[in-house]
Every structure is written in C-alpha cells, then in structure tokens.
Amino acid sequence: MLARLRGMMGDSAGVRPDRFLLAAMAALTLWVLLTFAARISVGEPWLLPHLLFMHQDFPALLGAIAAMVLAAPFVKARGAGTGESWIDRPDTRLLLFAVAAFCIWSWAGHYLVFHDYAMSRDEEVAEFAAAYMRDGLIARPIPPELAEYRRAIMPEFFSPFGADRYWTAAYLPVNSALRAAADWLFGDYNLAPALLLAAGLLALWRVSLRLFPGRPDAVWVTMLLAMTSAQLSVTAMTPYAMTAHFAFNMVWLALFLRGDALGHVAAGIVAVVAGGIHQWHFPLIFLAPFLLYLLLARRWGALLFHAAVCAVIVIIWAKLWPAYLHGHLGPPADTVPAAGVAAKFGSLFLRIFAKWEPLFNLSRFIAWNNILMVPLAVLGVAAIPWRDALKGNSIVLPLAAGCVLSALLALYQGYGWGFRYMHGFIGPFCVLAGFGWIRLRMGSHRLLYIMIVAGLGAMAFLTMRAGEYSAPYARGYHYIESLDADVVLVDPRGAMFVTDLIRTRHGEIGRPLVMNLARLSPEAINHICATKRTLIVNRTAYRRFGIILARMRPDAVREVTQRLKNAGCGAIVVPSWR
C-alpha cells in the first residue's frame, strides 16, 4: 500500500509537488466537508465552535484549498533549478527584518484589530494579575466596602485562596509577571506577547539551522510557515498565555538540541519556569515524548534529568505555589481549590469524554495556520525510517508524537484564534514540515512563493474576521467605561458572552464600577441603587453594540426590569448609535 502511494506521488528520489498538492487538498476537502456535515447535523447555529467555523474557518479553508488546487499545475517538478536566490542562502538580516515586522504587526494589532480590548475572561484575568504584580502585589486586596459584591465584580476565574479578602487570578503567575515586566520596562503590558513571539521565532530559527544543515530552503520554509500563521500573529495580539508557551517550547527545544550538559541544564530551567505560565500540565505534555525519545536512545543520564525536571514542575507549581498562596492570603473561600495532581489529570481525561471536539478544533487549527503546514508535516513524518526512529535515532519521533498527542487532546476551548491548546506545537509542526519539504522533488521555487501568498492572504482574511467578531464587545466595553455613573449593573442574560464585559479597567478599580446583576441579591441591589448613581446595561444596549442576542423570554425581561424599577435603580442605557 505504501509503495503504491509512493508511486502515485513520485519516485524514490522525491515526491512530485503537483501531485502532493492535489492529494493534500483532496484530504483536507474531505475533512472540511465532514466538519461542515457535523455542523449541519447538530442544527444549533449559535454554539460557539460552530459559529466561528462558519464565520471564519470554513471560508478561509475553502479559499486556501481552491488556491492550492489552481496552483498545482504551475508547480510541477522541472529538471533544472532556476538559479540561486534568497531562498538558497541563509540571510540573517532578511530573517531578522521579517521577524521584527511580524512581531511589530502583532503588537500593533492589539490596538488596531482588537481596539485595546481582551475578549475572554481568561485574558482579562491575565491583565488583572499583571496590574497587581506591577504594583508589587501577589493579589489585589478587596476594599472592605466592596467585599459583599466581590463575586459580582469578579464573577469567575479567581483563585480560592483568601477569596473573601483578595482578588487573585486563578492561573499561575508567569504569563502575568512577564506582562508586568513589559509594562515596567517599556510602559506597555501588550509588548510582552510580541517580545515572546520574537523569542520563539528566533529559537525556531536556531532549531531549523541545526536540523537542516546545507538546506537553507528548508530553513526558510520552516520560518515562513510560522510567519504566515494567523494563529501565531493574532494570538500575540492578546493577553493569552499561549504565546508564552510557544516561545518557551521553542527555546527549550533549541537548548535540548545542543546535546551538551549546559544545554540540558538550561532547558531544564526553561521548563520549570514554563510550568508556571498558566497551567502546569502544558509543558508536561510537550516534554513527555522527549522522555520516550531519550528512553529509546538509552540516554539514561539525560532521561533521569528531564524526568526529574518534570517532577520539579509538579512540586513547585502544583504543590508549593498553592501552599504559598494559602499561607499568605488565607484559606479557600467562595469556591473549592483543585484536589491535587491526580484530580488534575483525572479532570483532563474526563473532559476528553465530555468535551472532545476534534472536527471543529482541528479544522480551526488547520485554517489558522498556513494551509501547507499540516500536509507537509505529515509528509515529513511519513518519510522517516521508523526502525531507526524507534531506536531513538530521529528527532522527528518526539516532535511527531507531541503533535499527535496535542491533536488527540482536542477539547472545547471556548474562544481562541486558531486552536490554542495546540499553540505550543506550532513550532514542531513547522519543523516537521521542513522535513516534508525536503522530500519534495523541486525544480523551482514556485511552490514556496505560492505558499507565502496563500498564507498571507488567509492571515489577512482571518485577522479581519477576528476584528469583526470582537468589535461589538470592544465597543460595548469602552462605552460602559465612558458612562457617568458610580455603578453599572450589567445583566448577563439576553446576549452571547456578555458576562465578559464585567471587568475592571485593566486590573484597576475605578469609576464606574461594573457589576454582574445576576450575582447580586435583591438586598444588595436595593442598597446599591439607594446609595450610588447607577445605570443598567441589558439586551437593549447589546443590540446597539452589535452583539449577537440570545433567546430570552419576554416575561423574564419584564420581570427584571420591574424589579430594578422598584429598587429605584437608574435608567437602562440606550446607546445613541444603531
């Protein structure tokens, strides 16, 4: 069977690029159609993965696949080369310029695309934690007069330790600490993701130079696949921790590939710090295949060292950090802390059964990265001598195993520009694609140019669509912040994800104070409306903002409105624009 496939795509000297393109696009078309059929069969258009698939992923995939099919006749292998070009030599200055441009755009996109607004609660708590770390704190003390309303002000994603006296992010501190450092050094929290993206790309460059000596074209392919990734670019416009995971994973890999004692020790330090980025199990998923690789290679010293590093990650971030918060902030309140390491992994496996969505999540990953990244990576994996690989003689084995493992953990993610749970594996996918590129029987650089144009086109389209989707929420947030009121009560019912509008001003408590109406008791509402200048934001405003409305019974709307009127609350906000 394998021999027949090789015969269809090319001889043993290499794979014909035109046949590779057609075969890859046929496979992706089947995957996209299967996902579309799943979307149709469910019949619920407002499920978030389905909504984003139809609005963003589906048109991007169709456009990219069509472009590749149309381009296939123009990339037939030819006998002679086309002369030396920039692709055939390692041009450091050009690479650095491209990395700088890519990262500057990602920094600027936070303001130009997302209008200085973080979409999700995950991002908002990262901003919140960065603000109190910038002030030298490990938590934000709750003013005594607001203690009764603490869950209305910070409804979710808070740490349970001392939660009746402190607001603390539920996530581990390293991502927010890096944001705080960027603000302290450069005056802008949002430079942190761009700088991390640059570090990850430069580390990926070092990795590709080491793995592809004498093949600058494969080095360029690896880098250009990364720099035409909408997922890398758009995610770096946000406070999500995933850009840090990408950077730390690539730096770890570059150090690991040195192979000497200094490289291993430095990689261990990077891994321990990476364990505290936001959830400690993420680096363990990345490291696990390399432990298998060292075991197969019988490199006992390196195996024991990196296994010990994994144990240190768990001890520091799963045990010592919660104990530190308990000792400094107080016992848990308002919610129950995680039960422990076993419970963490148990919860992860239970989520696989309850929230496993491979079709939509992997379609999103394919769409938000260069359309050739995954097919070339598959080709690179298929070409390795597996007998040698199973003896620990090929770095492709742990890279491929990690990519497959991350794909199998295709759990519901909520928001994410691309599939963020695979973000830390984009680098390995690009490296594997470099190996795949070497397998192609190239006679010209046309396929590379087509890959760049298609990648940039998809990136522009998806960036625009991300901005369109987030704009109503950004508009609503900035409007609420501009209101002349002591308190703004936000009714989270009646529209999609409007609970995320309930937040502080980048971690600072100011005026107006925004509260979740559904988290307040009738007595608390009466007291707030009697003592504070209060305004109300509900589905009337959401419609004007452009946020997608949810189903809500008319009598429920009238009931809430009447209750607020009886309490003497202020007016319901009606924005002037339509």
PDB file of C-alpha atoms in Angstrom, residues 303-551:
ATOM      1  CA  LEU A 303      16.374  10.837  30.728  1.00  0.00           C
ATOM      2  CA  LEU A 304      16.743  10.920  34.511  1.00  0.00           C
ATOM      3  CA  PHE A 305      17.488  14.644  34.475  1.00  0.00           C
ATOM      4  CA  HIS A 306      14.453  15.634  32.404  1.00  0.00           C
ATOM      5  CA  ALA A 307      12.191  13.246  34.324  1.00  0.00           C
ATOM      6  CA  ALA A 308      13.377  14.977  37.489  1.00  0.00           C
ATOM      7  CA  VAL A 309      12.584  18.344  35.870  1.00  0.00           C
ATOM      8  CA  CYS A 310       9.012  17.161  35.269  1.00  0.00           C
ATOM      9  CA  ALA A 311       8.760  16.170  38.927  1.00  0.00           C
ATOM     10  CA  VAL A 312      10.091  19.596  39.981  1.00  0.00           C
ATOM     11  CA  ILE A 313       7.452  21.300  37.807  1.00  0.00           C
ATOM     12  CA  VAL A 314       4.704  19.407  39.616  1.00  0.00           C
ATOM     13  CA  ILE A 315       6.213  20.017  43.071  1.00  0.00           C
ATOM     14  CA  ILE A 316       6.682  23.771  42.574  1.00  0.00           C
ATOM     15  CA  TRP A 317       3.547  24.693  40.656  1.00  0.00           C
ATOM     16  CA  ALA A 318       1.008  22.080  41.793  1.00  0.00           C
ATOM     17  CA  LYS A 319       2.093  21.911  45.433  1.00  0.00           C
ATOM     18  CA  LEU A 320       4.331  24.737  46.651  1.00  0.00           C
ATOM     19  CA  TRP A 321       2.595  27.619  44.827  1.00  0.00           C
ATOM     20  CA  PRO A 322      -0.892  26.814  46.214  1.00  0.00           C
ATOM     21  CA  ALA A 323       0.674  26.354  49.662  1.00  0.00           C
ATOM     22  CA  TYR A 324       2.329  29.768  49.324  1.00  0.00           C
ATOM     23  CA  LEU A 325      -0.973  31.413  48.404  1.00  0.00           C
ATOM     24  CA  HIS A 326      -2.705  29.624  51.281  1.00  0.00           C
ATOM     25  CA  GLY A 327      -0.088  30.868  53.731  1.00  0.00           C
ATOM     26  CA  HIS A 328      -0.076  34.485  52.530  1.00  0.00           C
ATOM     27  CA  LEU A 329      -3.703  35.042  51.521  1.00  0.00           C
ATOM     28  CA  GLY A 330      -5.620  32.690  53.761  1.00  0.00           C
ATOM     29  CA  PRO A 331      -7.748  29.548  53.449  1.00  0.00           C
ATOM     30  CA  PRO A 332     -10.064  28.953  50.477  1.00  0.00           C
ATOM     31  CA  ALA A 333     -13.331  30.876  50.308  1.00  0.00           C
ATOM     32  CA  ASP A 334     -16.230  31.104  47.851  1.00  0.00           C
ATOM     33  CA  THR A 335     -15.067  28.011  45.938  1.00  0.00           C
ATOM     34  CA  VAL A 336     -13.125  24.786  46.444  1.00  0.00           C
ATOM     35  CA  PRO A 337      -9.478  24.556  45.290  1.00  0.00           C
ATOM     36  CA  ALA A 338      -8.286  21.778  42.990  1.00  0.00           C
ATOM     37  CA  ALA A 339      -7.962  18.491  44.847  1.00  0.00           C
ATOM     38  CA  GLY A 340      -4.417  17.715  43.662  1.00  0.00           C
ATOM     39  CA  VAL A 341      -2.255  16.283  40.886  1.00  0.00           C
ATOM     40  CA  ALA A 342      -4.288  13.103  40.428  1.00  0.00           C
ATOM     41  CA  ALA A 343      -7.506  15.121  40.319  1.00  0.00           C
ATOM     42  CA  LYS A 344      -5.975  17.412  37.674  1.00  0.00           C
ATOM     43  CA  PHE A 345      -5.173  14.539  35.334  1.00  0.00           C
ATOM     44  CA  GLY A 346      -8.485  12.869  36.148  1.00  0.00           C
ATOM     45  CA  SER A 347     -10.314  16.048  35.211  1.00  0.00           C
ATOM     46  CA  LEU A 348      -8.344  16.263  31.959  1.00  0.00           C
ATOM     47  CA  PHE A 349      -9.307  12.726  30.929  1.00  0.00           C
ATOM     48  CA  LEU A 350     -12.941  13.288  31.900  1.00  0.00           C
ATOM     49  CA  ARG A 351     -13.003  16.379  29.708  1.00  0.00           C
ATOM     50  CA  ILE A 352     -11.815  14.250  26.780  1.00  0.00           C
ATOM     51  CA  PHE A 353     -15.018  12.223  27.022  1.00  0.00           C
ATOM     52  CA  ALA A 354     -17.275  15.214  27.739  1.00  0.00           C
ATOM     53  CA  LYS A 355     -15.780  17.969  25.546  1.00  0.00           C
ATOM     54  CA  TRP A 356     -13.802  16.248  22.803  1.00  0.00           C
ATOM     55  CA  GLU A 357     -14.400  18.148  19.552  1.00  0.00           C
ATOM     56  CA  PRO A 358     -11.714  17.060  17.066  1.00  0.00           C
ATOM     57  CA  LEU A 359     -13.541  18.088  13.901  1.00  0.00           C
ATOM     58  CA  PHE A 360     -14.111  21.738  14.773  1.00  0.00           C
ATOM     59  CA  ASN A 361     -10.930  22.259  16.782  1.00  0.00           C
ATOM     60  CA  LEU A 362      -8.567  20.663  14.267  1.00  0.00           C
ATOM     61  CA  SER A 363     -10.339  22.413  11.384  1.00  0.00           C
ATOM     62  CA  ARG A 364      -9.716  25.657  13.241  1.00  0.00           C
ATOM     63  CA  PHE A 365      -6.050  24.782  13.727  1.00  0.00           C
ATOM     64  CA  ILE A 366      -5.593  23.957  10.037  1.00  0.00           C
ATOM     65  CA  ALA A 367      -7.416  27.118   8.916  1.00  0.00           C
ATOM     66  CA  TRP A 368      -5.488  29.482  11.180  1.00  0.00           C
ATOM     67  CA  ASN A 369      -2.092  28.192  10.104  1.00  0.00           C
ATOM     68  CA  ASN A 370      -0.603  28.024   6.638  1.00  0.00           C
ATOM     69  CA  ILE A 371      -2.664  25.576   4.588  1.00  0.00           C
ATOM     70  CA  LEU A 372       0.513  23.609   3.726  1.00  0.00           C
ATOM     71  CA  MET A 373       1.836  23.300   7.278  1.00  0.00           C
ATOM     72  CA  VAL A 374      -0.048  20.152   8.292  1.00  0.00           C
ATOM     73  CA  PRO A 375       0.245  18.343   4.911  1.00  0.00           C
ATOM     74  CA  LEU A 376       3.994  18.985   4.737  1.00  0.00           C
ATOM     75  CA  ALA A 377       4.355  17.867   8.357  1.00  0.00           C
ATOM     76  CA  VAL A 378       2.533  14.602   7.561  1.00  0.00           C
ATOM     77  CA  LEU A 379       4.837  14.089   4.574  1.00  0.00           C
ATOM     78  CA  GLY A 380       7.869  14.704   6.783  1.00  0.00           C
ATOM     79  CA  VAL A 381       6.709  12.125   9.325  1.00  0.00           C
ATOM     80  CA  ALA A 382       5.839   9.569   6.649  1.00  0.00           C
ATOM     81  CA  ALA A 383       9.329   9.794   5.167  1.00  0.00           C
ATOM     82  CA  ILE A 384      11.349   8.898   8.260  1.00  0.00           C
ATOM     83  CA  PRO A 385      12.872   5.424   8.673  1.00  0.00           C
ATOM     84  CA  TRP A 386      10.727   4.152  11.519  1.00  0.00           C
ATOM     85  CA  ARG A 387      13.024   1.332  12.556  1.00  0.00           C
ATOM     86  CA  ASP A 388      15.776   3.825  13.269  1.00  0.00           C
ATOM     87  CA  ALA A 389      13.309   6.237  14.844  1.00  0.00           C
ATOM     88  CA  LEU A 390      12.137   3.584  17.301  1.00  0.00           C
ATOM     89  CA  LYS A 391      15.742   3.188  18.357  1.00  0.00           C
ATOM     90  CA  GLY A 392      15.883   6.878  19.277  1.00  0.00           C
ATOM     91  CA  ASN A 393      17.860   7.905  16.199  1.00  0.00           C
ATOM     92  CA  SER A 394      15.483  10.556  14.834  1.00  0.00           C
ATOM     93  CA  ILE A 395      14.291  13.777  16.447  1.00  0.00           C
ATOM     94  CA  VAL A 396      11.222  13.528  14.207  1.00  0.00           C
ATOM     95  CA  LEU A 397       9.804  10.883  16.564  1.00  0.00           C
ATOM     96  CA  PRO A 398       9.259  13.100  19.667  1.00  0.00           C
ATOM     97  CA  LEU A 399       8.211  16.062  17.527  1.00  0.00           C
ATOM     98  CA  ALA A 400       5.605  13.960  15.723  1.00  0.00           C
ATOM     99  CA  ALA A 401       4.441  12.239  18.910  1.00  0.00           C
ATOM    100  CA  GLY A 402       3.913  15.589  20.599  1.00  0.00           C
ATOM    101  CA  CYS A 403       1.920  16.928  17.645  1.00  0.00           C
ATOM    102  CA  VAL A 404      -0.274  13.823  17.571  1.00  0.00           C
ATOM    103  CA  LEU A 405      -0.795  13.935  21.345  1.00  0.00           C
ATOM    104  CA  SER A 406      -1.826  17.594  21.216  1.00  0.00           C
ATOM    105  CA  ALA A 407      -4.254  16.829  18.381  1.00  0.00           C
ATOM    106  CA  LEU A 408      -5.810  13.996  20.370  1.00  0.00           C
ATOM    107  CA  LEU A 409      -6.466  16.428  23.233  1.00  0.00           C
ATOM    108  CA  ALA A 410      -8.833  18.432  21.034  1.00  0.00           C
ATOM    109  CA  LEU A 411     -11.019  19.687  23.868  1.00  0.00           C
ATOM    110  CA  TYR A 412     -13.549  22.509  23.816  1.00  0.00           C
ATOM    111  CA  GLN A 413     -11.600  25.748  24.127  1.00  0.00           C
ATOM    112  CA  GLY A 414     -14.222  28.484  24.096  1.00  0.00           C
ATOM    113  CA  TYR A 415     -12.568  31.445  22.445  1.00  0.00           C
ATOM    114  CA  GLY A 416      -9.272  31.043  20.644  1.00  0.00           C
ATOM    115  CA  TRP A 417      -7.814  32.457  17.449  1.00  0.00           C
ATOM    116  CA  GLY A 418      -6.976  29.092  15.976  1.00  0.00           C
ATOM    117  CA  PHE A 419      -6.902  26.109  18.302  1.00  0.00           C
ATOM    118  CA  ARG A 420      -4.952  27.479  21.239  1.00  0.00           C
ATOM    119  CA  TYR A 421      -4.416  24.152  23.043  1.00  0.00           C
ATOM    120  CA  MET A 422      -2.091  23.198  20.159  1.00  0.00           C
ATOM    121  CA  HIS A 423      -0.357  26.580  20.109  1.00  0.00           C
ATOM    122  CA  GLY A 424       2.805  25.315  21.774  1.00  0.00           C
ATOM    123  CA  PHE A 425       3.177  22.722  18.998  1.00  0.00           C
ATOM    124  CA  ILE A 426       3.090  25.091  16.012  1.00  0.00           C
ATOM    125  CA  GLY A 427       6.897  25.168  16.099  1.00  0.00           C
ATOM    126  CA  PRO A 428       7.212  21.362  15.926  1.00  0.00           C
ATOM    127  CA  PHE A 429       4.656  21.277  13.106  1.00  0.00           C
ATOM    128  CA  CYS A 430       6.752  23.800  11.161  1.00  0.00           C
ATOM    129  CA  VAL A 431       9.932  21.769  11.753  1.00  0.00           C
ATOM    130  CA  LEU A 432       8.232  18.570  10.584  1.00  0.00           C
ATOM    131  CA  ALA A 433       7.022  20.497   7.538  1.00  0.00           C
ATOM    132  CA  GLY A 434      10.656  21.376   6.834  1.00  0.00           C
ATOM    133  CA  PHE A 435      11.437  17.663   6.722  1.00  0.00           C
ATOM    134  CA  GLY A 436       8.461  17.216   4.398  1.00  0.00           C
ATOM    135  CA  TRP A 437       9.723  19.973   2.110  1.00  0.00           C
ATOM    136  CA  ILE A 438      12.999  18.115   1.686  1.00  0.00           C
ATOM    137  CA  ARG A 439      11.011  15.147   0.363  1.00  0.00           C
ATOM    138  CA  LEU A 440       9.546  17.212  -2.489  1.00  0.00           C
ATOM    139  CA  ARG A 441      11.254  16.931  -5.880  1.00  0.00           C
ATOM    140  CA  MET A 442      11.540  20.653  -6.537  1.00  0.00           C
ATOM    141  CA  GLY A 443      12.778  22.219  -9.761  1.00  0.00           C
ATOM    142  CA  SER A 444      11.761  25.785  -8.933  1.00  0.00           C
ATOM    143  CA  HIS A 445      10.709  27.959  -6.017  1.00  0.00           C
ATOM    144  CA  ARG A 446       7.166  28.487  -7.270  1.00  0.00           C
ATOM    145  CA  LEU A 447       5.548  26.404  -4.540  1.00  0.00           C
ATOM    146  CA  LEU A 448       7.289  28.448  -1.862  1.00  0.00           C
ATOM    147  CA  TYR A 449       6.044  31.706  -3.345  1.00  0.00           C
ATOM    148  CA  ILE A 450       2.530  30.301  -3.656  1.00  0.00           C
ATOM    149  CA  MET A 451       2.723  29.136  -0.029  1.00  0.00           C
ATOM    150  CA  ILE A 452       3.712  32.651   1.099  1.00  0.00           C
ATOM    151  CA  VAL A 453       0.962  34.403  -0.874  1.00  0.00           C
ATOM    152  CA  ALA A 454      -1.725  31.941   0.225  1.00  0.00           C
ATOM    153  CA  GLY A 455      -0.586  32.166   3.840  1.00  0.00           C
ATOM    154  CA  LEU A 456      -0.566  35.959   3.886  1.00  0.00           C
ATOM    155  CA  GLY A 457      -3.971  36.067   2.207  1.00  0.00           C
ATOM    156  CA  ALA A 458      -5.508  33.715   4.763  1.00  0.00           C
ATOM    157  CA  MET A 459      -3.833  35.612   7.582  1.00  0.00           C
ATOM    158  CA  ALA A 460      -5.272  38.932   6.353  1.00  0.00           C
ATOM    159  CA  PHE A 461      -8.766  37.444   5.982  1.00  0.00           C
ATOM    160  CA  LEU A 462      -8.788  35.782   9.401  1.00  0.00           C
ATOM    161  CA  THR A 463      -7.348  38.836  11.134  1.00  0.00           C
ATOM    162  CA  MET A 464     -10.141  40.918   9.596  1.00  0.00           C
ATOM    163  CA  ARG A 465     -12.755  38.374  10.712  1.00  0.00           C
ATOM    164  CA  ALA A 466     -11.326  38.313  14.250  1.00  0.00           C
ATOM    165  CA  GLY A 467     -11.611  42.093  14.363  1.00  0.00           C
ATOM    166  CA  GLU A 468     -15.194  41.967  13.081  1.00  0.00           C
ATOM    167  CA  TYR A 469     -16.214  39.436  15.708  1.00  0.00           C
ATOM    168  CA  SER A 470     -14.572  41.262  18.623  1.00  0.00           C
ATOM    169  CA  ALA A 471     -15.612  44.795  17.607  1.00  0.00           C
ATOM    170  CA  PRO A 472     -19.117  44.748  19.192  1.00  0.00           C
ATOM    171  CA  TYR A 473     -17.663  43.612  22.522  1.00  0.00           C
ATOM    172  CA  ALA A 474     -14.872  46.194  22.384  1.00  0.00           C
ATOM    173  CA  ARG A 475     -17.475  48.849  21.538  1.00  0.00           C
ATOM    174  CA  GLY A 476     -19.607  47.774  24.487  1.00  0.00           C
ATOM    175  CA  TYR A 477     -16.675  47.702  26.920  1.00  0.00           C
ATOM    176  CA  HIS A 478     -15.417  51.166  26.005  1.00  0.00           C
ATOM    177  CA  TYR A 479     -18.961  52.555  26.095  1.00  0.00           C
ATOM    178  CA  ILE A 480     -19.552  51.158  29.579  1.00  0.00           C
ATOM    179  CA  GLU A 481     -16.248  52.616  30.758  1.00  0.00           C
ATOM    180  CA  SER A 482     -17.328  56.046  29.486  1.00  0.00           C
ATOM    181  CA  LEU A 483     -20.616  56.154  31.428  1.00  0.00           C
ATOM    182  CA  ASP A 484     -21.041  58.791  34.125  1.00  0.00           C
ATOM    183  CA  ALA A 485     -22.086  56.524  36.982  1.00  0.00           C
ATOM    184  CA  ASP A 486     -20.766  55.095  40.230  1.00  0.00           C
ATOM    185  CA  VAL A 487     -22.003  51.603  39.370  1.00  0.00           C
ATOM    186  CA  VAL A 488     -23.049  49.976  36.095  1.00  0.00           C
ATOM    187  CA  LEU A 489     -25.175  46.863  36.528  1.00  0.00           C
ATOM    188  CA  VAL A 490     -24.714  44.506  33.579  1.00  0.00           C
ATOM    189  CA  ASP A 491     -27.472  41.954  33.001  1.00  0.00           C
ATOM    190  CA  PRO A 492     -25.627  38.924  31.557  1.00  0.00           C
ATOM    191  CA  ARG A 493     -28.798  37.426  30.139  1.00  0.00           C
ATOM    192  CA  GLY A 494     -30.009  38.053  26.630  1.00  0.00           C
ATOM    193  CA  ALA A 495     -26.785  38.008  24.590  1.00  0.00           C
ATOM    194  CA  MET A 496     -23.773  35.791  23.969  1.00  0.00           C
ATOM    195  CA  PHE A 497     -20.834  36.008  26.379  1.00  0.00           C
ATOM    196  CA  VAL A 498     -21.702  39.459  27.706  1.00  0.00           C
ATOM    197  CA  THR A 499     -20.585  38.369  31.168  1.00  0.00           C
ATOM    198  CA  ASP A 500     -17.070  39.061  29.836  1.00  0.00           C
ATOM    199  CA  LEU A 501     -17.946  42.774  29.719  1.00  0.00           C
ATOM    200  CA  ILE A 502     -17.951  42.730  33.526  1.00  0.00           C
ATOM    201  CA  ARG A 503     -14.378  43.624  34.362  1.00  0.00           C
ATOM    202  CA  THR A 504     -12.115  46.207  35.870  1.00  0.00           C
ATOM    203  CA  ARG A 505     -10.166  48.801  33.921  1.00  0.00           C
ATOM    204  CA  HIS A 506      -7.122  46.658  33.062  1.00  0.00           C
ATOM    205  CA  GLY A 507      -6.927  45.497  36.639  1.00  0.00           C
ATOM    206  CA  GLU A 508      -7.597  48.840  38.272  1.00  0.00           C
ATOM    207  CA  ILE A 509     -10.696  49.502  40.384  1.00  0.00           C
ATOM    208  CA  GLY A 510     -12.235  52.798  39.300  1.00  0.00           C
ATOM    209  CA  ARG A 511     -15.420  54.570  38.329  1.00  0.00           C
ATOM    210  CA  PRO A 512     -17.756  53.287  37.075  1.00  0.00           C
ATOM    211  CA  LEU A 513     -17.642  50.017  38.971  1.00  0.00           C
ATOM    212  CA  VAL A 514     -19.081  47.314  36.706  1.00  0.00           C
ATOM    213  CA  MET A 515     -21.077  44.531  38.392  1.00  0.00           C
ATOM    214  CA  ASN A 516     -22.830  41.362  37.304  1.00  0.00           C
ATOM    215  CA  LEU A 517     -26.517  41.871  38.039  1.00  0.00           C
ATOM    216  CA  ALA A 518     -27.144  38.124  38.266  1.00  0.00           C
ATOM    217  CA  ARG A 519     -24.583  37.814  41.098  1.00  0.00           C
ATOM    218  CA  LEU A 520     -26.330  40.363  43.344  1.00  0.00           C
ATOM    219  CA  SER A 521     -29.041  39.581  45.872  1.00  0.00           C
ATOM    220  CA  PRO A 522     -32.228  41.716  45.899  1.00  0.00           C
ATOM    221  CA  GLU A 523     -30.992  43.316  49.133  1.00  0.00           C
ATOM    222  CA  ALA A 524     -27.654  44.202  47.560  1.00  0.00           C
ATOM    223  CA  ILE A 525     -29.388  45.700  44.520  1.00  0.00           C
ATOM    224  CA  ASN A 526     -31.634  47.797  46.751  1.00  0.00           C
ATOM    225  CA  HIS A 527     -28.642  49.088  48.729  1.00  0.00           C
ATOM    226  CA  ILE A 528     -26.541  49.896  45.644  1.00  0.00           C
ATOM    227  CA  CYS A 529     -29.376  51.713  43.881  1.00  0.00           C
ATOM    228  CA  ALA A 530     -30.242  53.676  47.032  1.00  0.00           C
ATOM    229  CA  THR A 531     -26.686  54.858  47.708  1.00  0.00           C
ATOM    230  CA  LYS A 532     -24.952  55.041  44.307  1.00  0.00           C
ATOM    231  CA  ARG A 533     -25.574  56.674  40.977  1.00  0.00           C
ATOM    232  CA  THR A 534     -26.490  53.558  38.998  1.00  0.00           C
ATOM    233  CA  LEU A 535     -27.058  52.734  35.334  1.00  0.00           C
ATOM    234  CA  ILE A 536     -28.189  49.457  33.779  1.00  0.00           C
ATOM    235  CA  VAL A 537     -26.880  47.735  30.640  1.00  0.00           C
ATOM    236  CA  ASN A 538     -29.041  44.972  29.176  1.00  0.00           C
ATOM    237  CA  ARG A 539     -30.066  43.483  25.829  1.00  0.00           C
ATOM    238  CA  THR A 540     -31.296  46.885  24.621  1.00  0.00           C
ATOM    239  CA  ALA A 541     -27.679  48.060  24.638  1.00  0.00           C
ATOM    240  CA  TYR A 542     -26.308  44.745  23.381  1.00  0.00           C
ATOM    241  CA  ARG A 543     -28.441  45.080  20.266  1.00  0.00           C
ATOM    242  CA  ARG A 544     -26.996  48.548  19.635  1.00  0.00           C
ATOM    243  CA  PHE A 545     -23.442  47.308  20.263  1.00  0.00           C
ATOM    244  CA  GLY A 546     -23.964  44.616  17.605  1.00  0.00           C
ATOM    245  CA  ILE A 547     -23.555  41.650  19.974  1.00  0.00           C
ATOM    246  CA  ILE A 548     -25.435  38.504  18.964  1.00  0.00           C
ATOM    247  CA  LEU A 549     -28.585  38.236  21.064  1.00  0.00           C
ATOM    248  CA  ALA A 550     -29.618  35.041  22.818  1.00  0.00           C
ATOM    249  CA  ARG A 551     -33.112  33.718  23.346  1.00  0.00           C
TER     250      ARG A 551
END
